[in-house]
PDB file of C-alpha atoms and ligand atoms in Angstrom:
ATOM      1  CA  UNK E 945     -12.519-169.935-136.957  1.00 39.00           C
ATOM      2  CA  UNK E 946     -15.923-168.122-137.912  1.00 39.00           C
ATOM      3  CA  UNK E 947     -15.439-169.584-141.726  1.00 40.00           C
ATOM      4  CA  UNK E 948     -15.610-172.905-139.872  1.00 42.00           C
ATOM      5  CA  UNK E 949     -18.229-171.907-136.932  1.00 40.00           C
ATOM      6  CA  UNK E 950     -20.543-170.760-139.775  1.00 43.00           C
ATOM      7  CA  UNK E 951     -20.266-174.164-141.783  1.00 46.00           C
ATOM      8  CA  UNK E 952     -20.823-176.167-138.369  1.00 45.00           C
ATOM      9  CA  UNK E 953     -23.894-174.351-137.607  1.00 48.00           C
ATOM     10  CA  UNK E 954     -25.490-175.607-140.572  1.00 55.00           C
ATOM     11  CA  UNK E 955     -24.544-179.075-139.769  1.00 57.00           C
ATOM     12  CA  UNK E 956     -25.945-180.581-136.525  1.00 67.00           C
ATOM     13  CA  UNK E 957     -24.822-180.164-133.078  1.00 70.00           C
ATOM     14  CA  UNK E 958     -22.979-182.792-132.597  1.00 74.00           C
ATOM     15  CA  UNK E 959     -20.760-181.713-135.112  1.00 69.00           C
ATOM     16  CA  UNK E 960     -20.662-178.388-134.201  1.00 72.00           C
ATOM     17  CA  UNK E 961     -19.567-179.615-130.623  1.00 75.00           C
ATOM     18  CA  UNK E 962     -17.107-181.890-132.237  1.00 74.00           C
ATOM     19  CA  UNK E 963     -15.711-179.062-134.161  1.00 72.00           C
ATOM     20  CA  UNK E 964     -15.379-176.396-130.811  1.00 76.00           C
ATOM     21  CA  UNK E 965     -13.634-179.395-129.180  1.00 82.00           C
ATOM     22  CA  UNK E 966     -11.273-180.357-131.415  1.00 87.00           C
ATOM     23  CA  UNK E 967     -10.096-176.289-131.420  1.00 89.00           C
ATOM     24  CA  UNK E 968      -9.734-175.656-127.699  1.00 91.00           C
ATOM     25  CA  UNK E 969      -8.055-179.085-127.759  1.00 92.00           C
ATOM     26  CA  UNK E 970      -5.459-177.603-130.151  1.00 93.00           C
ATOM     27  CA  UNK E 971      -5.536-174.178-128.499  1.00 94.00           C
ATOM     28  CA  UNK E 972      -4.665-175.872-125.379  1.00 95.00           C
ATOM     29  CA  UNK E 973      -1.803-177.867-126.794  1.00 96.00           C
ATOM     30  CA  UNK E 974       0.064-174.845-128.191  1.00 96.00           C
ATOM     31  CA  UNK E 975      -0.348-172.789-125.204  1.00 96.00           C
ATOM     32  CA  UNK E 976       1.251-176.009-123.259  1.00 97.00           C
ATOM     33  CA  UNK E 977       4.102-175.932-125.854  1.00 97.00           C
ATOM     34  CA  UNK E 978       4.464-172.021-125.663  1.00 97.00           C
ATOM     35  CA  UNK E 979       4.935-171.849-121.866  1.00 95.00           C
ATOM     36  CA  UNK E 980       7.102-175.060-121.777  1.00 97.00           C
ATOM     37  CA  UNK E 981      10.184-175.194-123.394  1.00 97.00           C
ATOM     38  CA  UNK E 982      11.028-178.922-121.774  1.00 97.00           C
ATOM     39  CA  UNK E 983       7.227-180.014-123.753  1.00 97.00           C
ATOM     40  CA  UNK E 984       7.971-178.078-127.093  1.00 98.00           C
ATOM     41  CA  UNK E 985      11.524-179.613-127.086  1.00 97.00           C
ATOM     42  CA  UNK E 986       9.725-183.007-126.899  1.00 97.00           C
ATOM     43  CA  UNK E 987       7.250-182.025-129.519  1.00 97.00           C
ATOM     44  CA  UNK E 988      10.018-181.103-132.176  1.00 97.00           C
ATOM     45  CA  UNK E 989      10.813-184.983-131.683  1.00 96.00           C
ATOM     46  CA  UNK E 990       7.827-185.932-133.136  1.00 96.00           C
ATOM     47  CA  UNK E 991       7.007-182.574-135.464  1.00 97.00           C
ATOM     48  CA  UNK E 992       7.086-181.662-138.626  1.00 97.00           C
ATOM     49  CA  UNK E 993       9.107-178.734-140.261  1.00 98.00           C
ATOM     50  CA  UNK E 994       8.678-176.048-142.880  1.00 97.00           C
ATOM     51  CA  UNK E 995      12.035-174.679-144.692  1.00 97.00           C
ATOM     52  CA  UNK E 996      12.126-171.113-145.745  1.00 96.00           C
ATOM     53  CA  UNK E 997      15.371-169.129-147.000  1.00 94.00           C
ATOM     54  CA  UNK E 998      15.733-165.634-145.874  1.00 93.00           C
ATOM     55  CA  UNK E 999      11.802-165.626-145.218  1.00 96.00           C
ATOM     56  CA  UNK E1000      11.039-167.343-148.927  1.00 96.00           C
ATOM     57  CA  UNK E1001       9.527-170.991-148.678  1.00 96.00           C
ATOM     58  CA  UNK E1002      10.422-174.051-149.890  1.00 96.00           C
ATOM     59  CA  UNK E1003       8.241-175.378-152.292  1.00 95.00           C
ATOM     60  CA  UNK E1004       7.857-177.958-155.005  1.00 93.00           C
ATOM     61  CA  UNK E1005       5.772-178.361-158.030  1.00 88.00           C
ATOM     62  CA  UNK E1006       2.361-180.482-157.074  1.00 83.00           C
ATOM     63  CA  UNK E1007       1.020-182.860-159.600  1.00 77.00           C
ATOM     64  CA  UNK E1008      -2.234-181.424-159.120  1.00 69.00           C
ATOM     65  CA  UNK E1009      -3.561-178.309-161.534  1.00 67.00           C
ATOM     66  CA  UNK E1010      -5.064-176.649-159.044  1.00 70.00           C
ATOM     67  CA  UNK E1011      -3.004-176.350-156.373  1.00 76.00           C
ATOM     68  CA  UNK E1012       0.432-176.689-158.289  1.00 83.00           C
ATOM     69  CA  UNK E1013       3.010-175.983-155.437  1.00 89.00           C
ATOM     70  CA  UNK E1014       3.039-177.821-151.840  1.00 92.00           C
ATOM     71  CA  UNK E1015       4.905-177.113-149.014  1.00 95.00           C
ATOM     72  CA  UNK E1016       6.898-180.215-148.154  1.00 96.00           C
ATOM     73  CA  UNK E1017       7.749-181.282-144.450  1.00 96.00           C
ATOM     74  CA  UNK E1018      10.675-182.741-143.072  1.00 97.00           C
ATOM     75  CA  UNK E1019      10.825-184.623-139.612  1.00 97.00           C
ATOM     76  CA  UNK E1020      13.417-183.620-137.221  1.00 97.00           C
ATOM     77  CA  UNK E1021      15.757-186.720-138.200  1.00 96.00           C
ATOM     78  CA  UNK E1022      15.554-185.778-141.703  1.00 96.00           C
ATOM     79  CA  UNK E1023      16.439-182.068-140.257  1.00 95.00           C
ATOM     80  CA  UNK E1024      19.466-183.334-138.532  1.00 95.00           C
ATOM     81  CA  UNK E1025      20.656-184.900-141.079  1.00 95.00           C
ATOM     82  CA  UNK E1026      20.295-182.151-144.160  1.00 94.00           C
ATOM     83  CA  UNK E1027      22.399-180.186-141.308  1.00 92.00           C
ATOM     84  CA  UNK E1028      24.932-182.808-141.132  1.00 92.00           C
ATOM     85  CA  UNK E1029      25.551-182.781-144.668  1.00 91.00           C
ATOM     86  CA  UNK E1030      26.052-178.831-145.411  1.00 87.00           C
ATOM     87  CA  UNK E1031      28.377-179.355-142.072  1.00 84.00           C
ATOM     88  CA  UNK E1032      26.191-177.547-139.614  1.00 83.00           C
ATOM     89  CA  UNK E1033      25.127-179.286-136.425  1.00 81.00           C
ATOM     90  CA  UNK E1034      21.575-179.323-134.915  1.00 86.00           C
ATOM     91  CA  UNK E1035      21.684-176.486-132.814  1.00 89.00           C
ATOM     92  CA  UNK E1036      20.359-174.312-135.664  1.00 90.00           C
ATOM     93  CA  UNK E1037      16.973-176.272-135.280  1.00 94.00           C
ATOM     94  CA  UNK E1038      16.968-173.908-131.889  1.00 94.00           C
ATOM     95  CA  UNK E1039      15.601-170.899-134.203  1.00 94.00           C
ATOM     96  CA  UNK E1040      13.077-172.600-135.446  1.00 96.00           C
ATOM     97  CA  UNK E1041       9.465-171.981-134.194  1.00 97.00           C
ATOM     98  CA  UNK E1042       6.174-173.398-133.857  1.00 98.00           C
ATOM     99  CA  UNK E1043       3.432-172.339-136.129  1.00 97.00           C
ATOM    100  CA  UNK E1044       0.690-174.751-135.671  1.00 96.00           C
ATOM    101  CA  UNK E1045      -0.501-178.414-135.169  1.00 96.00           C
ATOM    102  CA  UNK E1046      -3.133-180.873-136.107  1.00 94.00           C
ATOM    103  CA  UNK E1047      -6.056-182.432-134.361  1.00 92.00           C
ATOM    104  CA  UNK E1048      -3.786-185.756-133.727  1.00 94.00           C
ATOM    105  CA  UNK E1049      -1.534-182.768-131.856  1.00 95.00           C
ATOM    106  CA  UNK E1050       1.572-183.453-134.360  1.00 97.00           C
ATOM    107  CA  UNK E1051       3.407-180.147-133.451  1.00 98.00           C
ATOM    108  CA  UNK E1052       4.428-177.611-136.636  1.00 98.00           C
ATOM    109  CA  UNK E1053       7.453-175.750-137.373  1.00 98.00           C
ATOM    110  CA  UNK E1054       9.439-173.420-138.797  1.00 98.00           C
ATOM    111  CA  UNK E1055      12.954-172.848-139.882  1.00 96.00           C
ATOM    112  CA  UNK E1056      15.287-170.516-142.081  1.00 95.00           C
ATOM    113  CA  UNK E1057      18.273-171.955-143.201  1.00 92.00           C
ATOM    114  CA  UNK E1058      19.289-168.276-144.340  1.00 88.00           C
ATOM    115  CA  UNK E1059      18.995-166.337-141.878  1.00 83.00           C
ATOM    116  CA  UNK E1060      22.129-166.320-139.941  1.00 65.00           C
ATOM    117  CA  UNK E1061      21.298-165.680-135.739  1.00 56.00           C
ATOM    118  CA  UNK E1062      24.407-164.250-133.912  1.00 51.00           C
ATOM    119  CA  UNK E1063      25.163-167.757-132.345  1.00 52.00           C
ATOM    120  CA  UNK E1064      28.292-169.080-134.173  1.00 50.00           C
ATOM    121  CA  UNK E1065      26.962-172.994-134.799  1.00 51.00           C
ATOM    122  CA  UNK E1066      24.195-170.786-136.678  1.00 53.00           C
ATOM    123  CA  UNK E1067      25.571-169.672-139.975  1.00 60.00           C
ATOM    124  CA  UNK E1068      23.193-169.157-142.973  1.00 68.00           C
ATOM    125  CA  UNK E1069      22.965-171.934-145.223  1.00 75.00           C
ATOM    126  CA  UNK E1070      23.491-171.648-149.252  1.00 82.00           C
ATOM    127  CA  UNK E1071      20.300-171.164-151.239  1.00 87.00           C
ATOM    128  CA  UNK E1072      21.138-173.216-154.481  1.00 90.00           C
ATOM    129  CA  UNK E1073      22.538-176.227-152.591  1.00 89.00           C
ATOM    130  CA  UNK E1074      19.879-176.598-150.533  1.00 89.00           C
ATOM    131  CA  UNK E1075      17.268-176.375-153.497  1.00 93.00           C
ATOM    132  CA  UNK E1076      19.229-179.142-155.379  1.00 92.00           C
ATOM    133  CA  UNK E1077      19.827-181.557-152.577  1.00 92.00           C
ATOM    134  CA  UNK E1078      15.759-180.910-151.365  1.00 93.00           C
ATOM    135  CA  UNK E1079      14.248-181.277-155.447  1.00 92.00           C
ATOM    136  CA  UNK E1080      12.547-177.428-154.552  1.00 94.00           C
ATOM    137  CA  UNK E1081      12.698-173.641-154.827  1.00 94.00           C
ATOM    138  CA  UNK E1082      12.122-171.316-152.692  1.00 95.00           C
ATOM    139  CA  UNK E1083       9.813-169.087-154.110  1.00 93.00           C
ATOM    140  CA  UNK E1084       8.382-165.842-152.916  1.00 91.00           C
ATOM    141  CA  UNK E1085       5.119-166.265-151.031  1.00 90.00           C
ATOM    142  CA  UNK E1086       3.374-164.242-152.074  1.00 82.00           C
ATOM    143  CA  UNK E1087       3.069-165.242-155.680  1.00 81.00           C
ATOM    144  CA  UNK E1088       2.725-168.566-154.691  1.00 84.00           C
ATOM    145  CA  UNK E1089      -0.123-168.129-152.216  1.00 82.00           C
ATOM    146  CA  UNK E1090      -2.894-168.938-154.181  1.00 79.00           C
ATOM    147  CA  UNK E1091      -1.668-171.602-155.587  1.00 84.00           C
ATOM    148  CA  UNK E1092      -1.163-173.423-152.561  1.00 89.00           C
ATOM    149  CA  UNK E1093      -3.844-175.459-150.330  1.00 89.00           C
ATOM    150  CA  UNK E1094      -5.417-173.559-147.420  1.00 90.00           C
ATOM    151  CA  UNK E1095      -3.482-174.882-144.602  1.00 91.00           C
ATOM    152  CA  UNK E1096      -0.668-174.851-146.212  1.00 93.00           C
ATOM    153  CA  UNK E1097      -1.036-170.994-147.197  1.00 93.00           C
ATOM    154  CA  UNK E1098      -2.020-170.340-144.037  1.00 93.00           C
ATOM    155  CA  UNK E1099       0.793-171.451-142.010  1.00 95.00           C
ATOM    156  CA  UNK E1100       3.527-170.637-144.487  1.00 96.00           C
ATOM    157  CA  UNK E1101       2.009-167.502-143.888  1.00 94.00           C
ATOM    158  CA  UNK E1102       1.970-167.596-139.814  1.00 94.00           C
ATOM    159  CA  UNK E1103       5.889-168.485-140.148  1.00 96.00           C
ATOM    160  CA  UNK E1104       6.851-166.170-142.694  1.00 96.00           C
ATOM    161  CA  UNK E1105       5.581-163.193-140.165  1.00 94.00           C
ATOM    162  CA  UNK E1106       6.976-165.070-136.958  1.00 96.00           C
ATOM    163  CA  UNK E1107      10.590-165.673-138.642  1.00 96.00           C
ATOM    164  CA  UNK E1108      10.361-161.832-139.707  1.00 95.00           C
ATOM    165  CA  UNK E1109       9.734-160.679-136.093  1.00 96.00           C
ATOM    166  CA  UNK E1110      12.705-162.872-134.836  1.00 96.00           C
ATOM    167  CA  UNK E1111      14.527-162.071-137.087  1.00 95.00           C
ATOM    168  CA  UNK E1112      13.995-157.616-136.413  1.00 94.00           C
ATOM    169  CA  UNK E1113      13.794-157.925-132.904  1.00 95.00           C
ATOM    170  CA  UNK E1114      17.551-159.838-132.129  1.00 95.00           C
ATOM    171  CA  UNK E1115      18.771-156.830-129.557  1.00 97.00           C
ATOM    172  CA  UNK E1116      16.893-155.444-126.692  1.00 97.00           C
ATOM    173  CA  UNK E1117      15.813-151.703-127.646  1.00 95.00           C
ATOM    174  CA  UNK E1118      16.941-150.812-123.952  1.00 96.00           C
ATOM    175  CA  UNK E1119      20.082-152.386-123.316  1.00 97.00           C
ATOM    176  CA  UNK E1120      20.877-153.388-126.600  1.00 97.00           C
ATOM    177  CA  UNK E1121      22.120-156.631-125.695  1.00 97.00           C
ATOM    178  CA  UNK E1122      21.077-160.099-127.341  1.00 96.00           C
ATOM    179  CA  UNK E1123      17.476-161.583-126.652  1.00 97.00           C
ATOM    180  CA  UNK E1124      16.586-165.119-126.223  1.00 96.00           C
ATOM    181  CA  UNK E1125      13.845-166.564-128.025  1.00 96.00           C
ATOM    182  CA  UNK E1126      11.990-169.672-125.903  1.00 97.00           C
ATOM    183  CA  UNK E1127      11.841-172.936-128.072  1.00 97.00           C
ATOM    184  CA  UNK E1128       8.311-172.210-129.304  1.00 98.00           C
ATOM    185  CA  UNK E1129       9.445-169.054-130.658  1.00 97.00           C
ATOM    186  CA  UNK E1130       6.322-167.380-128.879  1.00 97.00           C
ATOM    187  CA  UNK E1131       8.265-164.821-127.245  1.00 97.00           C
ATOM    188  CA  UNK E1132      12.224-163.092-126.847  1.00 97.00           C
ATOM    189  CA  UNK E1133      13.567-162.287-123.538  1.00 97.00           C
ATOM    190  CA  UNK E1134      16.161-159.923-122.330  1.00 97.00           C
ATOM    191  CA  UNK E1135      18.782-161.660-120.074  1.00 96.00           C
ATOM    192  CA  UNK E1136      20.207-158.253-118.849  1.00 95.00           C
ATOM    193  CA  UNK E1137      17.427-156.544-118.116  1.00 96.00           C
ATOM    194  CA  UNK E1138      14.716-159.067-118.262  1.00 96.00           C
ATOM    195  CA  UNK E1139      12.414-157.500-120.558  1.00 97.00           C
ATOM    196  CA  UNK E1140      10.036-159.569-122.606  1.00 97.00           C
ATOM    197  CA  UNK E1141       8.828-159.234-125.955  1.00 97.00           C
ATOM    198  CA  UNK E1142       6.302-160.800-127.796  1.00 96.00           C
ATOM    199  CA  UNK E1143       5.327-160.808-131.403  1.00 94.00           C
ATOM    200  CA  UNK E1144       3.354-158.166-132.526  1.00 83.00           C
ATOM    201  CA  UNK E1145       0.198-157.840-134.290  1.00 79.00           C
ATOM    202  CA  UNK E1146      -0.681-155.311-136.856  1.00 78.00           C
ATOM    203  CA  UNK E1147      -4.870-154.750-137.376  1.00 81.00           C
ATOM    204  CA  UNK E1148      -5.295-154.957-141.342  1.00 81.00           C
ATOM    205  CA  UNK E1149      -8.702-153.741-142.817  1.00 84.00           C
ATOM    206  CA  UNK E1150      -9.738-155.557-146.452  1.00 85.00           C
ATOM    207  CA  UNK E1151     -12.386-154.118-148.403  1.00 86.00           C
ATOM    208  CA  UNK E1152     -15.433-155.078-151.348  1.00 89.00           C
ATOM    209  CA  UNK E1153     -16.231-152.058-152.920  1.00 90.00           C
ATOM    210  CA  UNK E1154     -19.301-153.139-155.039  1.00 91.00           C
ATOM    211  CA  UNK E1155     -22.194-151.498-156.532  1.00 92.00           C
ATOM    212  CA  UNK E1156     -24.326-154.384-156.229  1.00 90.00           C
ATOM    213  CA  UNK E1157     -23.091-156.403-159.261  1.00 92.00           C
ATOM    214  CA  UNK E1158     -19.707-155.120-159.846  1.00 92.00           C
ATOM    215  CA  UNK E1159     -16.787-154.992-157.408  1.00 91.00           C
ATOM    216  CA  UNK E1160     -13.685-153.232-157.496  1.00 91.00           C
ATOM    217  CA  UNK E1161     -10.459-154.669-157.549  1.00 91.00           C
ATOM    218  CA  UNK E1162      -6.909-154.238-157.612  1.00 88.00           C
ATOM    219  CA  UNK E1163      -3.535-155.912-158.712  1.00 87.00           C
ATOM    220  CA  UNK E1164       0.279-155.287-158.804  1.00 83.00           C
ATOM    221  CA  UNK E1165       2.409-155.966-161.363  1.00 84.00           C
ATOM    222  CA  UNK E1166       4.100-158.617-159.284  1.00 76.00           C
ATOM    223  CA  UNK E1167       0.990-160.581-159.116  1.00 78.00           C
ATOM    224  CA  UNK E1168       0.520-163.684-160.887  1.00 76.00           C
ATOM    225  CA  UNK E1169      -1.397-163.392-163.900  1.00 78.00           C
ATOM    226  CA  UNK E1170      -5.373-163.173-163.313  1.00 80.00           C
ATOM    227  CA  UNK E1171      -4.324-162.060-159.563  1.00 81.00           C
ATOM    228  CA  UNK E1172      -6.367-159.278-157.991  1.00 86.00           C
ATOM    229  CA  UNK E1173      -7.402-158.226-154.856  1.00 86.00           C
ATOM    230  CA  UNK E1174     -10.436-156.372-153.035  1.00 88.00           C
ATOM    231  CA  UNK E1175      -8.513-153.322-151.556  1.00 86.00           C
ATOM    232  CA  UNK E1176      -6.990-153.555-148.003  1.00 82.00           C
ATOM    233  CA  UNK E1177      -4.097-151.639-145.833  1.00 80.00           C
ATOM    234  CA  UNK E1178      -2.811-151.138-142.315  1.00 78.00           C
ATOM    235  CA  UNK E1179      -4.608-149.556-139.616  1.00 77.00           C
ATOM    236  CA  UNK E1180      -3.055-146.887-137.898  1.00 77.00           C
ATOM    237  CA  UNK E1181      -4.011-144.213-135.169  1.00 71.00           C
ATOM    238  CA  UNK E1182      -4.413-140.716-136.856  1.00 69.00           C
ATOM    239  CA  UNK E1183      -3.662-138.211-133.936  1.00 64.00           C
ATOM    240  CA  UNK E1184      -5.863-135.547-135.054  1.00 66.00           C
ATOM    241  CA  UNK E1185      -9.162-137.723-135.345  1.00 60.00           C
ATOM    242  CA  UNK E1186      -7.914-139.395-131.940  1.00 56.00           C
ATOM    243  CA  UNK E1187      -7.864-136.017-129.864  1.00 63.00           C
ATOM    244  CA  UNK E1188     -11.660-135.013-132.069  1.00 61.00           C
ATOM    245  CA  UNK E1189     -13.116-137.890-131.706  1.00 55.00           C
ATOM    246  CA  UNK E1190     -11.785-139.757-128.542  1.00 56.00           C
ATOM    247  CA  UNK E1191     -10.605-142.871-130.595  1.00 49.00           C
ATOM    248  CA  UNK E1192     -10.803-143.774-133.721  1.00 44.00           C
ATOM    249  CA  UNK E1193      -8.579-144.756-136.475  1.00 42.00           C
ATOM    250  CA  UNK E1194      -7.818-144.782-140.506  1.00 46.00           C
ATOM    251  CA  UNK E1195      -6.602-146.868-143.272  1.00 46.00           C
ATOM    252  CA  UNK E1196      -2.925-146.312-144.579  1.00 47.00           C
ATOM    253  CA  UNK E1197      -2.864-148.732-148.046  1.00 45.00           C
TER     254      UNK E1197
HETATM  255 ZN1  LIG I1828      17.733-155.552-122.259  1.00 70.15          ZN
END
């Protein structure tokens, strides 16, 4: 949201008010479909998915040099009926959840076919077949997530981290029974005992070490060739400096 504010300040003010509109527009429409299951249900109708297996997404190979993988989307018919075929029925569309939308408020989702949820109708679906019968692979994000376009890193990103949190946070630490996610996927509640948990957030730091001309970077051996990165890591609280300094905290990489 600042990369964009920035850009519309330089442009003139209509824009700019264009620009703020369109975003609480969109803000407002996913808060609507994240308190109201009956709205998100009727948003799915008209949606568009994004497939992942056991948290990997499915991509396919883009003409384009640039940007040589693209996310593909599937409507909810086209859903339905990729269930149909591997014999599943539609209620495993219920774990999917919303991850976005665009400025014409088409609603975005979510879904792993791997990732098997305690309900019955919700068994995992095979890798391979799916791959075949879809002309993709699911390929680990993270190598791929350069070489996708912006939104489409960006969300695959937002649903890789939402799926994740579903998929850890299935029992209620207290009573240890099942939770319920809502439609949206914006939040899991305890039946027994009521309690409600939402996804969590985890403050990241990044930083450009530079000497004026020169920066210093990093890379992994699982990075794609030419990968590297300016250095980054969790934040956590460090007790010590807490109690000396009355809040504060440090970077764990
Ligand atoms: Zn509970």
């Amino acid at each position: 949201m600042s990369l964009y504010c920035g850009i519309a300040y330089r442009r003139s003010p209509c824009w700019r008010a264009r620009l703020l509109s369109t975003y609480i527009s969109k803000t407002r429409f996913m808060f609507e479909l994240k308190e109201d299951d009956d709205a998100c249900k009727k948003a799915q109708r008209t949606g568009a998915f994004y497939l992942f297996h056991n948290l990997v997404p499915l991509l396919q190979k883009a003409e384009q040099q640039q940007q040589p993988y693209l996310a593909p989307q599937y409507s909810l018919l086209e859903l339905e009926r990729l269930l149909g075929k591997f014999g599943q029925d539609a209620h495993k569309i219920e774990d999917s959840v919303l991850i976005g939308c665009s400025e014409q408020h088409e609603a975005w989702f979510a879904l792993d076919l791997g990732l098997g949820s305690p309900s019955p109708t919700s068994a995992a679906l095979q890798k391979p077949e799916v791959e075949a019968e879809l002309r993709g692979s699911f390929t680990e994000l993270r190598k791929a997530l350069f070489q996708l376009n912006v939104k489409d890193a960006s969300l695959l990103s937002t649903a890789q981290a939402l799926l994740r949190w579903h998929d850890a946070h299935q029992f209620c630490s207290r009573s240890g029974q099942p939770t319920k996610k809502n439609v949206a996927g914006s939040k899991r509640v305890c039946p027994s005992s009521q309690i409600i948990y939402y996804p969590q957030m985890a403050p990241v730091v990044i930083t450009l070490v530079s000497d004026g001309t020169r920066c210093l970077l990093v890379r992994q051996n699982a990075f794609p060739k030419g990968m590297y990165s300016a250095l980054a890591g969790f934040c956590d609280i460090d007790p010590a400096e807490l109690e000396r300094t009355g809040g504060s905290c440090v970077v764990q990489s």
